[in-house]
Amino acid sequence: SGVGGLTVLREVIRRLPNESTIYLGDNARTPYGPRSDEEVRRFSAECLDELAARDVKAIVVACNTSSAVALPLLRLRYDVPLLVEAGLGAMYHLVIVVRAAPQERIARLVRGRGMTEAEAQARIAAQADDAQRATVADVVLPNDGTLAELSERVRTLWTERLRPYEESIDRDSNE
């Protein structure tokens, strides 16, 4: 993982203080984004092999590129469930789905990852569809615009819903 993984790690440590953690950041080969899909799959599998050899209870893949490119393979290799596909939505207090129209997702994969349109369509087809995601979602954030627009939607969600929810839980636990 990268810097985003450190944020996830801090939250895991905060919420599970009695668990041991291992942080694996593949700093020697970052960034994964411009690498070929084959490299990303190989590097991701090597990282998970290392963690699996340590008999870990859970693995968090906090790298967007690895999640997008390698997670389907890793899921088969390590039996790692995806939230929607594995029916795990009910296990979480809040499920946030970030959604873009299929044509926008295809365009982004073609433009950003250098995929053919057929490769992009195949990747999208291998994942849960929008209706399945919407079924488990508490919140759906549209992502058809700019990164700045999505960032503003996330800030609004944090300010108006997530922070008040966390504060409510903290108040209840202190009473």
JSON list of C-alpha atoms in Angstrom, two decimals:
[
{"chain": "A", "resi": 1, "resn": "SER", "atom": "CA", "xyz": [0.00, 0.00, 0.00]},
{"chain": "A", "resi": 2, "resn": "GLY", "atom": "CA", "xyz": [0.94, 3.65, -0.12]},
{"chain": "A", "resi": 3, "resn": "VAL", "atom": "CA", "xyz": [0.02, 6.69, 1.92]},
{"chain": "A", "resi": 4, "resn": "GLY", "atom": "CA", "xyz": [-3.70, 5.83, 1.83]},
{"chain": "A", "resi": 5, "resn": "GLY", "atom": "CA", "xyz": [-2.79, 2.53, 3.43]},
{"chain": "A", "resi": 6, "resn": "LEU", "atom": "CA", "xyz": [-1.24, 4.36, 6.38]},
{"chain": "A", "resi": 7, "resn": "THR", "atom": "CA", "xyz": [-4.59, 6.05, 6.98]},
{"chain": "A", "resi": 8, "resn": "VAL", "atom": "CA", "xyz": [-6.33, 2.69, 6.90]},
{"chain": "A", "resi": 9, "resn": "LEU", "atom": "CA", "xyz": [-3.68, 1.20, 9.22]},
{"chain": "A", "resi": 10, "resn": "ARG", "atom": "CA", "xyz": [-4.14, 3.99, 11.78]},
{"chain": "A", "resi": 11, "resn": "GLU", "atom": "CA", "xyz": [-7.89, 3.38, 11.80]},
{"chain": "A", "resi": 12, "resn": "VAL", "atom": "CA", "xyz": [-7.44, -0.40, 12.17]},
{"chain": "A", "resi": 13, "resn": "ILE", "atom": "CA", "xyz": [-5.07, 0.15, 15.12]},
{"chain": "A", "resi": 14, "resn": "ARG", "atom": "CA", "xyz": [-7.51, 2.62, 16.69]},
{"chain": "A", "resi": 15, "resn": "ARG", "atom": "CA", "xyz": [-10.49, 0.29, 16.33]},
{"chain": "A", "resi": 16, "resn": "LEU", "atom": "CA", "xyz": [-8.66, -2.99, 17.06]},
{"chain": "A", "resi": 17, "resn": "PRO", "atom": "CA", "xyz": [-6.03, -2.01, 19.64]},
{"chain": "A", "resi": 18, "resn": "ASN", "atom": "CA", "xyz": [-5.47, -5.61, 20.82]},
{"chain": "A", "resi": 19, "resn": "GLU", "atom": "CA", "xyz": [-4.63, -6.95, 17.36]},
{"chain": "A", "resi": 20, "resn": "SER", "atom": "CA", "xyz": [-1.13, -7.14, 15.93]},
{"chain": "A", "resi": 21, "resn": "THR", "atom": "CA", "xyz": [-0.70, -5.49, 12.54]},
{"chain": "A", "resi": 22, "resn": "ILE", "atom": "CA", "xyz": [1.74, -5.72, 9.67]},
{"chain": "A", "resi": 23, "resn": "TYR", "atom": "CA", "xyz": [2.03, -2.89, 7.17]},
{"chain": "A", "resi": 24, "resn": "LEU", "atom": "CA", "xyz": [3.47, -3.82, 3.81]},
{"chain": "A", "resi": 25, "resn": "GLY", "atom": "CA", "xyz": [4.20, -0.86, 1.55]},
{"chain": "A", "resi": 26, "resn": "ASP", "atom": "CA", "xyz": [5.79, -1.82, -1.75]},
{"chain": "A", "resi": 27, "resn": "ASN", "atom": "CA", "xyz": [7.92, 1.33, -1.90]},
{"chain": "A", "resi": 28, "resn": "ALA", "atom": "CA", "xyz": [10.53, -0.24, -4.18]},
{"chain": "A", "resi": 29, "resn": "ARG", "atom": "CA", "xyz": [8.06, -0.60, -7.06]},
{"chain": "A", "resi": 30, "resn": "THR", "atom": "CA", "xyz": [5.66, 2.29, -6.60]},
{"chain": "A", "resi": 31, "resn": "PRO", "atom": "CA", "xyz": [3.73, 3.78, -8.20]},
{"chain": "A", "resi": 32, "resn": "TYR", "atom": "CA", "xyz": [1.66, 0.89, -9.57]},
{"chain": "A", "resi": 33, "resn": "GLY", "atom": "CA", "xyz": [-0.58, 3.14, -11.69]},
{"chain": "A", "resi": 34, "resn": "PRO", "atom": "CA", "xyz": [1.57, 3.37, -14.84]},
{"chain": "A", "resi": 35, "resn": "ARG", "atom": "CA", "xyz": [2.62, -0.30, -14.72]},
{"chain": "A", "resi": 36, "resn": "SER", "atom": "CA", "xyz": [1.13, -3.02, -16.92]},
{"chain": "A", "resi": 37, "resn": "ASP", "atom": "CA", "xyz": [-1.74, -5.10, -15.57]},
{"chain": "A", "resi": 38, "resn": "GLU", "atom": "CA", "xyz": [0.53, -8.16, -15.56]},
{"chain": "A", "resi": 39, "resn": "GLU", "atom": "CA", "xyz": [3.12, -6.39, -13.38]},
{"chain": "A", "resi": 40, "resn": "VAL", "atom": "CA", "xyz": [0.43, -5.15, -10.98]},
{"chain": "A", "resi": 41, "resn": "ARG", "atom": "CA", "xyz": [-1.01, -8.66, -10.66]},
{"chain": "A", "resi": 42, "resn": "ARG", "atom": "CA", "xyz": [2.46, -10.18, -10.09]},
{"chain": "A", "resi": 43, "resn": "PHE", "atom": "CA", "xyz": [3.55, -7.55, -7.56]},
{"chain": "A", "resi": 44, "resn": "SER", "atom": "CA", "xyz": [0.24, -7.77, -5.70]},
{"chain": "A", "resi": 45, "resn": "ALA", "atom": "CA", "xyz": [0.41, -11.57, -5.54]},
{"chain": "A", "resi": 46, "resn": "GLU", "atom": "CA", "xyz": [3.99, -11.39, -4.23]},
{"chain": "A", "resi": 47, "resn": "CYS", "atom": "CA", "xyz": [2.91, -9.01, -1.48]},
{"chain": "A", "resi": 48, "resn": "LEU", "atom": "CA", "xyz": [-0.02, -11.22, -0.50]},
{"chain": "A", "resi": 49, "resn": "ASP", "atom": "CA", "xyz": [2.21, -14.32, -0.58]},
{"chain": "A", "resi": 50, "resn": "GLU", "atom": "CA", "xyz": [4.42, -12.61, 2.00]},
{"chain": "A", "resi": 51, "resn": "LEU", "atom": "CA", "xyz": [1.45, -11.79, 4.22]},
{"chain": "A", "resi": 52, "resn": "ALA", "atom": "CA", "xyz": [-0.13, -15.23, 3.81]},
{"chain": "A", "resi": 53, "resn": "ALA", "atom": "CA", "xyz": [3.18, -16.82, 4.85]},
{"chain": "A", "resi": 54, "resn": "ARG", "atom": "CA", "xyz": [2.80, -14.97, 8.15]},
{"chain": "A", "resi": 55, "resn": "ASP", "atom": "CA", "xyz": [-0.63, -16.54, 8.71]},
{"chain": "A", "resi": 56, "resn": "VAL", "atom": "CA", "xyz": [-2.48, -13.24, 9.01]},
{"chain": "A", "resi": 57, "resn": "LYS", "atom": "CA", "xyz": [-6.17, -13.12, 9.92]},
{"chain": "A", "resi": 58, "resn": "ALA", "atom": "CA", "xyz": [-7.13, -10.45, 7.40]},
{"chain": "A", "resi": 59, "resn": "ILE", "atom": "CA", "xyz": [-5.60, -8.47, 4.58]},
{"chain": "A", "resi": 60, "resn": "VAL", "atom": "CA", "xyz": [-6.56, -4.95, 3.55]},
{"chain": "A", "resi": 61, "resn": "VAL", "atom": "CA", "xyz": [-5.59, -4.02, 0.00]},
{"chain": "A", "resi": 62, "resn": "ALA", "atom": "CA", "xyz": [-5.43, -0.23, 0.19]},
{"chain": "A", "resi": 63, "resn": "CYS", "atom": "CA", "xyz": [-3.97, 0.44, -3.25]},
{"chain": "A", "resi": 64, "resn": "ASN", "atom": "CA", "xyz": [-6.47, 1.58, -5.86]},
{"chain": "A", "resi": 65, "resn": "THR", "atom": "CA", "xyz": [-4.49, 0.14, -8.76]},
{"chain": "A", "resi": 66, "resn": "SER", "atom": "CA", "xyz": [-3.98, -3.22, -7.07]},
{"chain": "A", "resi": 67, "resn": "SER", "atom": "CA", "xyz": [-7.66, -3.35, -6.09]},
{"chain": "A", "resi": 68, "resn": "ALA", "atom": "CA", "xyz": [-8.82, -2.55, -9.61]},
{"chain": "A", "resi": 69, "resn": "VAL", "atom": "CA", "xyz": [-6.37, -4.75, -11.50]},
{"chain": "A", "resi": 70, "resn": "ALA", "atom": "CA", "xyz": [-5.38, -7.62, -9.22]},
{"chain": "A", "resi": 71, "resn": "LEU", "atom": "CA", "xyz": [-8.21, -8.15, -6.75]},
{"chain": "A", "resi": 72, "resn": "PRO", "atom": "CA", "xyz": [-10.19, -10.59, -8.93]},
{"chain": "A", "resi": 73, "resn": "LEU", "atom": "CA", "xyz": [-7.07, -12.79, -9.25]},
{"chain": "A", "resi": 74, "resn": "LEU", "atom": "CA", "xyz": [-6.16, -12.37, -5.59]},
{"chain": "A", "resi": 75, "resn": "ARG", "atom": "CA", "xyz": [-9.70, -13.28, -4.60]},
{"chain": "A", "resi": 76, "resn": "LEU", "atom": "CA", "xyz": [-9.38, -16.62, -6.38]},
{"chain": "A", "resi": 77, "resn": "ARG", "atom": "CA", "xyz": [-5.89, -17.28, -5.05]},
{"chain": "A", "resi": 78, "resn": "TYR", "atom": "CA", "xyz": [-6.56, -16.30, -1.42]},
{"chain": "A", "resi": 79, "resn": "ASP", "atom": "CA", "xyz": [-10.32, -16.54, -1.14]},
{"chain": "A", "resi": 80, "resn": "VAL", "atom": "CA", "xyz": [-10.51, -12.80, -0.44]},
{"chain": "A", "resi": 81, "resn": "PRO", "atom": "CA", "xyz": [-14.16, -11.72, -0.58]},
{"chain": "A", "resi": 82, "resn": "LEU", "atom": "CA", "xyz": [-15.31, -8.50, -2.21]},
{"chain": "A", "resi": 83, "resn": "LEU", "atom": "CA", "xyz": [-17.92, -6.67, -0.20]},
{"chain": "A", "resi": 84, "resn": "VAL", "atom": "CA", "xyz": [-20.85, -6.76, -2.63]},
{"chain": "A", "resi": 85, "resn": "GLU", "atom": "CA", "xyz": [-19.97, -9.92, -4.52]},
{"chain": "A", "resi": 86, "resn": "ALA", "atom": "CA", "xyz": [-19.59, -11.84, -1.25]},
{"chain": "A", "resi": 87, "resn": "GLY", "atom": "CA", "xyz": [-22.81, -10.47, 0.28]},
{"chain": "A", "resi": 88, "resn": "LEU", "atom": "CA", "xyz": [-20.93, -8.78, 3.13]},
{"chain": "A", "resi": 89, "resn": "GLY", "atom": "CA", "xyz": [-22.69, -5.41, 3.05]},
{"chain": "A", "resi": 90, "resn": "ALA", "atom": "CA", "xyz": [-24.79, -6.17, 6.13]},
{"chain": "A", "resi": 91, "resn": "MET", "atom": "CA", "xyz": [-21.63, -6.64, 8.20]},
{"chain": "A", "resi": 92, "resn": "TYR", "atom": "CA", "xyz": [-20.81, -2.93, 7.99]},
{"chain": "A", "resi": 93, "resn": "HIS", "atom": "CA", "xyz": [-22.44, 0.05, 9.65]},
{"chain": "A", "resi": 94, "resn": "LEU", "atom": "CA", "xyz": [-22.17, 2.11, 6.51]},
{"chain": "A", "resi": 95, "resn": "VAL", "atom": "CA", "xyz": [-21.54, 1.15, 2.89]},
{"chain": "A", "resi": 96, "resn": "ILE", "atom": "CA", "xyz": [-20.55, 3.93, 0.51]},
{"chain": "A", "resi": 97, "resn": "VAL", "atom": "CA", "xyz": [-20.63, 3.21, -3.21]},
{"chain": "A", "resi": 98, "resn": "VAL", "atom": "CA", "xyz": [-18.90, 5.58, -5.62]},
{"chain": "A", "resi": 99, "resn": "ARG", "atom": "CA", "xyz": [-20.65, 5.23, -8.97]},
{"chain": "A", "resi": 100, "resn": "ALA", "atom": "CA", "xyz": [-19.91, 6.41, -12.47]},
{"chain": "A", "resi": 101, "resn": "ALA", "atom": "CA", "xyz": [-21.94, 5.56, -15.55]},
{"chain": "A", "resi": 102, "resn": "PRO", "atom": "CA", "xyz": [-20.64, 2.45, -17.36]},
{"chain": "A", "resi": 103, "resn": "GLN", "atom": "CA", "xyz": [-19.54, 4.47, -20.40]},
{"chain": "A", "resi": 104, "resn": "GLU", "atom": "CA", "xyz": [-17.58, 6.83, -18.14]},
{"chain": "A", "resi": 105, "resn": "ARG", "atom": "CA", "xyz": [-15.89, 3.88, -16.40]},
{"chain": "A", "resi": 106, "resn": "ILE", "atom": "CA", "xyz": [-14.96, 2.39, -19.77]},
{"chain": "A", "resi": 107, "resn": "ALA", "atom": "CA", "xyz": [-13.59, 5.73, -20.99]},
{"chain": "A", "resi": 108, "resn": "ARG", "atom": "CA", "xyz": [-11.51, 6.13, -17.83]},
{"chain": "A", "resi": 109, "resn": "LEU", "atom": "CA", "xyz": [-10.05, 2.63, -18.11]},
{"chain": "A", "resi": 110, "resn": "VAL", "atom": "CA", "xyz": [-9.21, 3.15, -21.78]},
{"chain": "A", "resi": 111, "resn": "ARG", "atom": "CA", "xyz": [-7.74, 6.61, -21.18]},
{"chain": "A", "resi": 112, "resn": "GLY", "atom": "CA", "xyz": [-6.05, 6.02, -17.84]},
{"chain": "A", "resi": 113, "resn": "ARG", "atom": "CA", "xyz": [-5.00, 2.37, -18.04]},
{"chain": "A", "resi": 114, "resn": "GLY", "atom": "CA", "xyz": [-4.48, 2.02, -21.78]},
{"chain": "A", "resi": 115, "resn": "MET", "atom": "CA", "xyz": [-7.01, -0.81, -22.02]},
{"chain": "A", "resi": 116, "resn": "THR", "atom": "CA", "xyz": [-8.98, -1.61, -25.10]},
{"chain": "A", "resi": 117, "resn": "GLU", "atom": "CA", "xyz": [-12.69, -0.99, -24.85]},
{"chain": "A", "resi": 118, "resn": "ALA", "atom": "CA", "xyz": [-13.27, -4.78, -24.80]},
{"chain": "A", "resi": 119, "resn": "GLU", "atom": "CA", "xyz": [-10.82, -5.22, -21.89]},
{"chain": "A", "resi": 120, "resn": "ALA", "atom": "CA", "xyz": [-12.51, -2.43, -19.96]},
{"chain": "A", "resi": 121, "resn": "GLN", "atom": "CA", "xyz": [-15.96, -3.94, -20.58]},
{"chain": "A", "resi": 122, "resn": "ALA", "atom": "CA", "xyz": [-14.72, -7.35, -19.43]},
{"chain": "A", "resi": 123, "resn": "ARG", "atom": "CA", "xyz": [-13.31, -5.90, -16.20]},
{"chain": "A", "resi": 124, "resn": "ILE", "atom": "CA", "xyz": [-16.56, -4.10, -15.44]},
{"chain": "A", "resi": 125, "resn": "ALA", "atom": "CA", "xyz": [-18.63, -7.20, -16.29]},
{"chain": "A", "resi": 126, "resn": "ALA", "atom": "CA", "xyz": [-16.60, -9.26, -13.78]},
{"chain": "A", "resi": 127, "resn": "GLN", "atom": "CA", "xyz": [-17.68, -6.98, -10.93]},
{"chain": "A", "resi": 128, "resn": "ALA", "atom": "CA", "xyz": [-21.02, -6.42, -9.20]},
{"chain": "A", "resi": 129, "resn": "ASP", "atom": "CA", "xyz": [-23.33, -4.28, -11.31]},
{"chain": "A", "resi": 130, "resn": "ASP", "atom": "CA", "xyz": [-24.82, -0.94, -10.28]},
{"chain": "A", "resi": 131, "resn": "ALA", "atom": "CA", "xyz": [-28.11, -2.50, -9.13]},
{"chain": "A", "resi": 132, "resn": "GLN", "atom": "CA", "xyz": [-26.26, -4.97, -6.87]},
{"chain": "A", "resi": 133, "resn": "ARG", "atom": "CA", "xyz": [-24.12, -2.18, -5.41]},
{"chain": "A", "resi": 134, "resn": "ALA", "atom": "CA", "xyz": [-27.15, 0.05, -4.87]},
{"chain": "A", "resi": 135, "resn": "THR", "atom": "CA", "xyz": [-28.87, -2.74, -2.95]},
{"chain": "A", "resi": 136, "resn": "VAL", "atom": "CA", "xyz": [-26.18, -2.72, -0.24]},
{"chain": "A", "resi": 137, "resn": "ALA", "atom": "CA", "xyz": [-25.35, 0.98, -0.36]},
{"chain": "A", "resi": 138, "resn": "ASP", "atom": "CA", "xyz": [-26.31, 3.37, 2.39]},
{"chain": "A", "resi": 139, "resn": "VAL", "atom": "CA", "xyz": [-24.87, 6.19, 0.32]},
{"chain": "A", "resi": 140, "resn": "VAL", "atom": "CA", "xyz": [-24.20, 6.42, -3.43]},
{"chain": "A", "resi": 141, "resn": "LEU", "atom": "CA", "xyz": [-21.79, 9.14, -4.50]},
{"chain": "A", "resi": 142, "resn": "PRO", "atom": "CA", "xyz": [-21.97, 10.10, -8.18]},
{"chain": "A", "resi": 143, "resn": "ASN", "atom": "CA", "xyz": [-18.56, 10.18, -9.86]},
{"chain": "A", "resi": 144, "resn": "ASP", "atom": "CA", "xyz": [-19.29, 11.28, -13.42]},
{"chain": "A", "resi": 145, "resn": "GLY", "atom": "CA", "xyz": [-17.72, 14.71, -13.00]},
{"chain": "A", "resi": 146, "resn": "THR", "atom": "CA", "xyz": [-14.34, 16.02, -12.01]},
{"chain": "A", "resi": 147, "resn": "LEU", "atom": "CA", "xyz": [-12.12, 14.89, -9.15]},
{"chain": "A", "resi": 148, "resn": "ALA", "atom": "CA", "xyz": [-12.82, 18.23, -7.46]},
{"chain": "A", "resi": 149, "resn": "GLU", "atom": "CA", "xyz": [-16.58, 17.56, -7.62]},
{"chain": "A", "resi": 150, "resn": "LEU", "atom": "CA", "xyz": [-16.14, 14.10, -6.12]},
{"chain": "A", "resi": 151, "resn": "SER", "atom": "CA", "xyz": [-13.86, 15.50, -3.40]},
{"chain": "A", "resi": 152, "resn": "GLU", "atom": "CA", "xyz": [-16.55, 18.04, -2.50]},
{"chain": "A", "resi": 153, "resn": "ARG", "atom": "CA", "xyz": [-19.19, 15.28, -2.29]},
{"chain": "A", "resi": 154, "resn": "VAL", "atom": "CA", "xyz": [-16.90, 13.30, 0.03]},
{"chain": "A", "resi": 155, "resn": "ARG", "atom": "CA", "xyz": [-16.27, 16.37, 2.23]},
{"chain": "A", "resi": 156, "resn": "THR", "atom": "CA", "xyz": [-20.01, 17.01, 2.42]},
{"chain": "A", "resi": 157, "resn": "LEU", "atom": "CA", "xyz": [-20.70, 13.38, 3.33]},
{"chain": "A", "resi": 158, "resn": "TRP", "atom": "CA", "xyz": [-18.01, 13.53, 6.02]},
{"chain": "A", "resi": 159, "resn": "THR", "atom": "CA", "xyz": [-19.24, 16.82, 7.46]},
{"chain": "A", "resi": 160, "resn": "GLU", "atom": "CA", "xyz": [-22.98, 16.20, 7.31]},
{"chain": "A", "resi": 161, "resn": "ARG", "atom": "CA", "xyz": [-23.22, 12.48, 7.99]},
{"chain": "A", "resi": 162, "resn": "LEU", "atom": "CA", "xyz": [-20.09, 10.63, 9.05]},
{"chain": "A", "resi": 163, "resn": "ARG", "atom": "CA", "xyz": [-18.66, 13.06, 11.60]},
{"chain": "A", "resi": 164, "resn": "PRO", "atom": "CA", "xyz": [-22.05, 13.55, 13.34]},
{"chain": "A", "resi": 165, "resn": "TYR", "atom": "CA", "xyz": [-22.52, 9.74, 13.39]},
{"chain": "A", "resi": 166, "resn": "GLU", "atom": "CA", "xyz": [-19.10, 9.21, 14.97]},
{"chain": "A", "resi": 167, "resn": "GLU", "atom": "CA", "xyz": [-19.75, 11.94, 17.52]},
{"chain": "A", "resi": 168, "resn": "SER", "atom": "CA", "xyz": [-23.08, 10.32, 18.39]},
{"chain": "A", "resi": 169, "resn": "ILE", "atom": "CA", "xyz": [-21.42, 6.96, 18.97]},
{"chain": "A", "resi": 170, "resn": "ASP", "atom": "CA", "xyz": [-18.69, 8.56, 21.10]},
{"chain": "A", "resi": 171, "resn": "ARG", "atom": "CA", "xyz": [-21.33, 10.36, 23.21]},
{"chain": "A", "resi": 172, "resn": "ASP", "atom": "CA", "xyz": [-23.33, 7.16, 23.68]},
{"chain": "A", "resi": 173, "resn": "SER", "atom": "CA", "xyz": [-20.25, 5.18, 24.70]},
{"chain": "A", "resi": 174, "resn": "ASN", "atom": "CA", "xyz": [-19.29, 7.82, 27.27]},
{"chain": "A", "resi": 175, "resn": "GLU", "atom": "CA", "xyz": [-22.70, 7.89, 28.94]}
]
